[in-house]
PDB file of C-alpha atoms in Angstrom:
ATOM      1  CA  UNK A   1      15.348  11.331  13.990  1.00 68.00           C
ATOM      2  CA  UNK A   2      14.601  14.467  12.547  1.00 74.00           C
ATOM      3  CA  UNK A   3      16.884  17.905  11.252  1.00 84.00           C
ATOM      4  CA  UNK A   4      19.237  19.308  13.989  1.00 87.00           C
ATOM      5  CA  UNK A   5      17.567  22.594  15.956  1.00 89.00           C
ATOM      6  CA  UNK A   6      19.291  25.645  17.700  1.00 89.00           C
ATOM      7  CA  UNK A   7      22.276  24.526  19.529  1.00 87.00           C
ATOM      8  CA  UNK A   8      22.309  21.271  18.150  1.00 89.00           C
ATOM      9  CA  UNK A   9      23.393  22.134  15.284  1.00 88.00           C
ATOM     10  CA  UNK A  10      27.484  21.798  14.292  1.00 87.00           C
ATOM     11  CA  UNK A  11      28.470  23.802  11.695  1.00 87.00           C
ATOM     12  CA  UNK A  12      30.656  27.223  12.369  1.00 89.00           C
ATOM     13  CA  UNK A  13      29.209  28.901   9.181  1.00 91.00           C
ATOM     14  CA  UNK A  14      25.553  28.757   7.862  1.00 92.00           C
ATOM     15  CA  UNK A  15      23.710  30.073   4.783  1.00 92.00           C
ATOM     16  CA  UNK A  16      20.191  31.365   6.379  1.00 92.00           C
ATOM     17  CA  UNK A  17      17.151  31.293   4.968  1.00 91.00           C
ATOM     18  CA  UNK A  18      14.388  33.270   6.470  1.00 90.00           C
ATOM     19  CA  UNK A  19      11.126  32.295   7.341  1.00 87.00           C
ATOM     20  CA  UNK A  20       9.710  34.095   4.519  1.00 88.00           C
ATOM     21  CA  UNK A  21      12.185  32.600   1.940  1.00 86.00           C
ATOM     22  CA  UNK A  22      14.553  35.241   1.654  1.00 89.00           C
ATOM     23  CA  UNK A  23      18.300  34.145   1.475  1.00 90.00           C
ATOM     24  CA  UNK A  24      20.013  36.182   4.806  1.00 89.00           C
ATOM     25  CA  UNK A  25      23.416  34.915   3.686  1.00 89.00           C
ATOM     26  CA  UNK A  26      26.039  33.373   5.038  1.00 92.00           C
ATOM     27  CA  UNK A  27      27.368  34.300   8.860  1.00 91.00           C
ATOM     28  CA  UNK A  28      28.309  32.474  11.612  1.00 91.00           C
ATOM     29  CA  UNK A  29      25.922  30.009  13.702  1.00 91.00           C
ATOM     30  CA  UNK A  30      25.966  32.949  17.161  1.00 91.00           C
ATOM     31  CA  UNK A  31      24.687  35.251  14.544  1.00 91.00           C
ATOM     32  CA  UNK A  32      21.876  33.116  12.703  1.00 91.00           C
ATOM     33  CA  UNK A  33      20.820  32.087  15.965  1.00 91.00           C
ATOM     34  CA  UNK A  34      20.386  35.422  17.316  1.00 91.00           C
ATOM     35  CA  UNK A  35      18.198  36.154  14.398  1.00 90.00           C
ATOM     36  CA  UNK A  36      16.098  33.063  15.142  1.00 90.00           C
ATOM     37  CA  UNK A  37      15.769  34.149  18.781  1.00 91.00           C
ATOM     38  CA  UNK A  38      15.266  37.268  17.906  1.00 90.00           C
ATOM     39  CA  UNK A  39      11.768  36.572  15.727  1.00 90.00           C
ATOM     40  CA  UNK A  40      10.830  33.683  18.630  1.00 91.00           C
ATOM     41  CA  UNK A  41      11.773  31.279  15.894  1.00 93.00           C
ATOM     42  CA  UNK A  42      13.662  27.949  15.448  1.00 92.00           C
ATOM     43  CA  UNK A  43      16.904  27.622  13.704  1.00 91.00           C
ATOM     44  CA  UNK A  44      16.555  24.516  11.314  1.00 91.00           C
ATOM     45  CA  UNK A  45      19.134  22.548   9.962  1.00 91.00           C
ATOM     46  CA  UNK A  46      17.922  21.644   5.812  1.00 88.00           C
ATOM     47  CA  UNK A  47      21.069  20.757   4.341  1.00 88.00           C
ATOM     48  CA  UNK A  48      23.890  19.709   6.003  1.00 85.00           C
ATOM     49  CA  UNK A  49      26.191  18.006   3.712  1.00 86.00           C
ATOM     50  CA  UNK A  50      26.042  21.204   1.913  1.00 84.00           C
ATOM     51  CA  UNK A  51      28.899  23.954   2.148  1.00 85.00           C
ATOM     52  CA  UNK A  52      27.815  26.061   4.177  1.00 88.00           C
ATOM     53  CA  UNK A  53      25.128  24.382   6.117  1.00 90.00           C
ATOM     54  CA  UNK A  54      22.061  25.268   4.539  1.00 92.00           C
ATOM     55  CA  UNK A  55      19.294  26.298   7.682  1.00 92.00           C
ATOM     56  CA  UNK A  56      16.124  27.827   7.999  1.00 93.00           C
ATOM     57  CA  UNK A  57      14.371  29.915  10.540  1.00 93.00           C
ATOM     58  CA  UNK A  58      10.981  28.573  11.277  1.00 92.00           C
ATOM     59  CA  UNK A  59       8.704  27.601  13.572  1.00 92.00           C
ATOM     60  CA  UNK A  60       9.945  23.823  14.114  1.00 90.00           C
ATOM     61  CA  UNK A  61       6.743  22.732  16.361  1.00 90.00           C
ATOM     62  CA  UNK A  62       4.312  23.777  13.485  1.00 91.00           C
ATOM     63  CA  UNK A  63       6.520  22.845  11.083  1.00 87.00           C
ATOM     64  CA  UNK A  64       6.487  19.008  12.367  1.00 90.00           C
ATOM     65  CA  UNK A  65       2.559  19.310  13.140  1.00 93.00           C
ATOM     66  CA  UNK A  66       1.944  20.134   9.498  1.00 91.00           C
ATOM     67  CA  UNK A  67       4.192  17.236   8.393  1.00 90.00           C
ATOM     68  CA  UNK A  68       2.326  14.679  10.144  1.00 93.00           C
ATOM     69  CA  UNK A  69      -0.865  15.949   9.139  1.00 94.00           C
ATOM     70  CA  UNK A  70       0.507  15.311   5.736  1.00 92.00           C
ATOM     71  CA  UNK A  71       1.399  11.686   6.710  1.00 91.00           C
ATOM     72  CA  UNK A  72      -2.065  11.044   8.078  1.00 91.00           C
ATOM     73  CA  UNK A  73      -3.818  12.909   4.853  1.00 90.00           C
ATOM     74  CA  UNK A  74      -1.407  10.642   2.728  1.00 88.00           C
ATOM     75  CA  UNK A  75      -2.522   7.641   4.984  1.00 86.00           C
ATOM     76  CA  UNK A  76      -6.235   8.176   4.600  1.00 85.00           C
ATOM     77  CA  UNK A  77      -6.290   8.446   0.746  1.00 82.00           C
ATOM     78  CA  UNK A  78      -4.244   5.453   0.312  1.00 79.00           C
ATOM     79  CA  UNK A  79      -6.740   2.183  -0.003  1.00 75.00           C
ATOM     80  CA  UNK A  80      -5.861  -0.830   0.717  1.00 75.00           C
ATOM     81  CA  UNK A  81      -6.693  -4.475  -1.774  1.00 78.00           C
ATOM     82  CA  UNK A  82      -7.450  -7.383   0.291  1.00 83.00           C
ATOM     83  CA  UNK A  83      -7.383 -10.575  -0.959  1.00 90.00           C
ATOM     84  CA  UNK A  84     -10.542 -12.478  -0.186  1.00 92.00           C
ATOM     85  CA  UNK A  85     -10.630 -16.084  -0.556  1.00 93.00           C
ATOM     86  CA  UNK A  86     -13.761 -18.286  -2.310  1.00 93.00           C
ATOM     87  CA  UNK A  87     -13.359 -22.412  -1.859  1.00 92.00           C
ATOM     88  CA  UNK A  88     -14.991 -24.490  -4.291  1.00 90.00           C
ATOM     89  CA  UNK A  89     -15.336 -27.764  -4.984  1.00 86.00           C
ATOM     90  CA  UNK A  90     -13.608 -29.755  -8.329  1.00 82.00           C
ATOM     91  CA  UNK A  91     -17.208 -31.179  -9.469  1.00 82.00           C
ATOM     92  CA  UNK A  92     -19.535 -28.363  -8.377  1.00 86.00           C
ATOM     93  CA  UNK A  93     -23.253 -27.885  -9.647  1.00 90.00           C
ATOM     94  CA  UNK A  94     -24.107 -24.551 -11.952  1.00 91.00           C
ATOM     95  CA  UNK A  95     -26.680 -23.474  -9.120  1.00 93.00           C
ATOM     96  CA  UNK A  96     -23.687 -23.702  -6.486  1.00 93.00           C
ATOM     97  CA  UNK A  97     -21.232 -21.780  -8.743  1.00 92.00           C
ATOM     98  CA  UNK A  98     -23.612 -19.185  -9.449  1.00 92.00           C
ATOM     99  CA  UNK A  99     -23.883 -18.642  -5.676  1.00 94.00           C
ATOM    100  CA  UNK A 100     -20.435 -18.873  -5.303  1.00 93.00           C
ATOM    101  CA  UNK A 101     -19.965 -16.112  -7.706  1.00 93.00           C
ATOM    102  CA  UNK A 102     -22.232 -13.618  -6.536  1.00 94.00           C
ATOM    103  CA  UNK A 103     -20.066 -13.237  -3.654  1.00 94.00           C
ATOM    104  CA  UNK A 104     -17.016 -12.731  -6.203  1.00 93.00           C
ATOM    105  CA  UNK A 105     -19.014 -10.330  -7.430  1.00 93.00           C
ATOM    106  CA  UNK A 106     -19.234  -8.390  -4.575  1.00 92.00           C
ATOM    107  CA  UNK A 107     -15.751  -8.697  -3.787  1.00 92.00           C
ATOM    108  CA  UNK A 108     -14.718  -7.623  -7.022  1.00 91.00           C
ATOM    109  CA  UNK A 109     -16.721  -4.576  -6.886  1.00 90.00           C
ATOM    110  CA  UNK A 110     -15.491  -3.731  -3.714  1.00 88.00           C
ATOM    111  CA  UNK A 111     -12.176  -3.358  -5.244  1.00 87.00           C
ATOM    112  CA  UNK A 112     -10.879  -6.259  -3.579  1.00 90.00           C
ATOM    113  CA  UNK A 113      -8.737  -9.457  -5.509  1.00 93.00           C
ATOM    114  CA  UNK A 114     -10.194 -12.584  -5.202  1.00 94.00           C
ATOM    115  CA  UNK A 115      -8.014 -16.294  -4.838  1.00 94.00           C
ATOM    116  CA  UNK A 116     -11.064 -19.547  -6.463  1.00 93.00           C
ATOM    117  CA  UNK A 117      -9.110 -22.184  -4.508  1.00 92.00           C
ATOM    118  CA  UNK A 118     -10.949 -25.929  -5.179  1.00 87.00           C
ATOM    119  CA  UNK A 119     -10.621 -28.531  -2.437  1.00 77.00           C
ATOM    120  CA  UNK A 120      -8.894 -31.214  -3.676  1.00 69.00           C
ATOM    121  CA  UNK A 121      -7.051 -33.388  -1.008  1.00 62.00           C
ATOM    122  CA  UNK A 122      -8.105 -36.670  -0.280  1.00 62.00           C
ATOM    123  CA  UNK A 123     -11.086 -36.824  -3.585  1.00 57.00           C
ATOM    124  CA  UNK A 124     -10.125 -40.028  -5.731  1.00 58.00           C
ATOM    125  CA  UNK A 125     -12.788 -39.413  -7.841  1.00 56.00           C
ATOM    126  CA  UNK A 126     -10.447 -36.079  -9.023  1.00 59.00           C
ATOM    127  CA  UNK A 127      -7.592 -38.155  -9.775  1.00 58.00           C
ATOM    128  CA  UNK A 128     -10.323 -41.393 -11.585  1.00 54.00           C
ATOM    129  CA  UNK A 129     -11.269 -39.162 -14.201  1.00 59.00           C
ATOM    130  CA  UNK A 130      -8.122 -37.100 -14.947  1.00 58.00           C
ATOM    131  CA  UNK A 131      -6.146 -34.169 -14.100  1.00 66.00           C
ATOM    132  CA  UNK A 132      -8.020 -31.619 -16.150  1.00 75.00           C
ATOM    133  CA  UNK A 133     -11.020 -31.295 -14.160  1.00 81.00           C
ATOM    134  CA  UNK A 134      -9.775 -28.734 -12.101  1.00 83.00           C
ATOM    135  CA  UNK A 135      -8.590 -26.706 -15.116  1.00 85.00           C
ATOM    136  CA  UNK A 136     -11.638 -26.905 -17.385  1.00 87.00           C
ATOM    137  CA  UNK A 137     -13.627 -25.584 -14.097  1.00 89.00           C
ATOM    138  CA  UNK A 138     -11.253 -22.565 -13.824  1.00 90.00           C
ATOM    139  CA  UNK A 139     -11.426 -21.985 -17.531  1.00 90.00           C
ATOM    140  CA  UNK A 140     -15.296 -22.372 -16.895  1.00 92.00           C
ATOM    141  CA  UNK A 141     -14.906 -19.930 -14.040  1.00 92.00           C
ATOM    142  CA  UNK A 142     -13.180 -17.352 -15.654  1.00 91.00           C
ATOM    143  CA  UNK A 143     -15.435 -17.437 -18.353  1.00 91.00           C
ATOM    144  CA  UNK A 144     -18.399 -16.878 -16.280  1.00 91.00           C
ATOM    145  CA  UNK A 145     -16.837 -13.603 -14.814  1.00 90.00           C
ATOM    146  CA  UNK A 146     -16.284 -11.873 -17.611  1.00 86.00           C
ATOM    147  CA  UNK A 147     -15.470  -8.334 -17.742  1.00 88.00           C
ATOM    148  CA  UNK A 148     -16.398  -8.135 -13.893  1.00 87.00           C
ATOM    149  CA  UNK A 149     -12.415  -9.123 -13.598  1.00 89.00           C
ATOM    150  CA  UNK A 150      -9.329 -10.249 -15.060  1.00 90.00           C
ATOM    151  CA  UNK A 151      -7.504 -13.647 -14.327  1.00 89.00           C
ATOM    152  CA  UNK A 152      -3.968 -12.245 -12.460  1.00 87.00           C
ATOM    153  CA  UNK A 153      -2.294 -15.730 -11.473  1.00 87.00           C
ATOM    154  CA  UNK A 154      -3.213 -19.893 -11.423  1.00 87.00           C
ATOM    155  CA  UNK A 155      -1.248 -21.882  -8.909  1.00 83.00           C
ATOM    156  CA  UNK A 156       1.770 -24.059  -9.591  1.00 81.00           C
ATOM    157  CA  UNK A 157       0.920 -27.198 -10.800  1.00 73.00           C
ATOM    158  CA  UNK A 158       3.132 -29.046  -8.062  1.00 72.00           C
ATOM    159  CA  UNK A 159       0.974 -26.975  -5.518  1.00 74.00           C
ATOM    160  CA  UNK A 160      -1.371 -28.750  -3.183  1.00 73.00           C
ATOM    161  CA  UNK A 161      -3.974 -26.370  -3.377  1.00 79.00           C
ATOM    162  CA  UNK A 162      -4.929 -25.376  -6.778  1.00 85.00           C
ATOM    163  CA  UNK A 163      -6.061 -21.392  -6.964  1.00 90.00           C
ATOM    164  CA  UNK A 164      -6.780 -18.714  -9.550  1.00 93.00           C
ATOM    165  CA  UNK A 165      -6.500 -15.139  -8.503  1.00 93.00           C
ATOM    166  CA  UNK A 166      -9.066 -12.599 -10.221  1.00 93.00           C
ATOM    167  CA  UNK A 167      -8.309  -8.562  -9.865  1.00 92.00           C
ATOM    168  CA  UNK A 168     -11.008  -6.323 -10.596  1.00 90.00           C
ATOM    169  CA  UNK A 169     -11.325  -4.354 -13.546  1.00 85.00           C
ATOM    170  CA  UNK A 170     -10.640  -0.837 -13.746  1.00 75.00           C
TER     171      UNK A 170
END
């Protein structure tokens, strides 16, 4: 819902503003929207909690056109950061990682974060030789990366899944 127009507006006594930004002064809301008529112009409500009313005589079609053109200028510039998702495996070979992290790579450079998850559910041989496999691969990870990104969260350690996050550098 947008500013009360014309006749929609309440208020027995307005301060008007032109449509050039001079201040009209108060009068009465017949008078100001006279003047509005008058010019082919829209009288705009701007402030009502204000005393008087604050209004404005404008154009209110073009003055809503240009305001979503704003939106949609504001929309376009913003960029959104996806979070893309690489699995590994707790007891992976160098040649795999290295694979692996190429496509990190590109992620990061994309400008995108990136959650390392490792697949651990249901591998006994993670829990035969002890619980910081899956650490020492992350730190092993991490180191590998570099200054390509920075390390932004690790999991829980009561989670199932255990996950890093990396965010690129700026």
């Amino acid at each position: 819902m947008g500013p009360r127009i014309n006749e929609k507006i309440f208020a027995k006594t307005v301060q008007v503003i032109s449509n050039d930004g001079q201040n009209l002064g108060t009068m009465g809301i017949s008078d100001a929207l006279n003047a509005a008529y008058d010019l082919g112009l829209d009288l705009v409500e701007i402030n009502a909690s204000a005393t008087p009313v604050l209004v404005k005589i404008m154009d209110y079609g073009k003055y809503k056109y240009e305001q979503k053109k704003r939106a949609s200028e504001a929309r376009k510039k913003q960029k959104s950061i996806e979070i893309k998702e690489v699995w590994v495996k707790p007891f992976i070979e160098e040649n795999d990682l290295n694979i692996k992290l190429k496509k990190v790579f590109e992620f990061l450079e994309e400008g995108n974060k990136v959650k390392i998850a490792v697949m651990t559910h249901g591998n006994k041989k993670v829990l035969a030789r002890g619980r910081d496999v899956i650490p020492q691969l992350f730190a092993h990870i991490v180191e590998l990366i570099g200054e390509h990104g920075t390390l932004e969260s690790k999991s829980k350690p009561d989670e199932r899944t255990k996950s890093i996050i990396i965010a690129p550098t700026k």
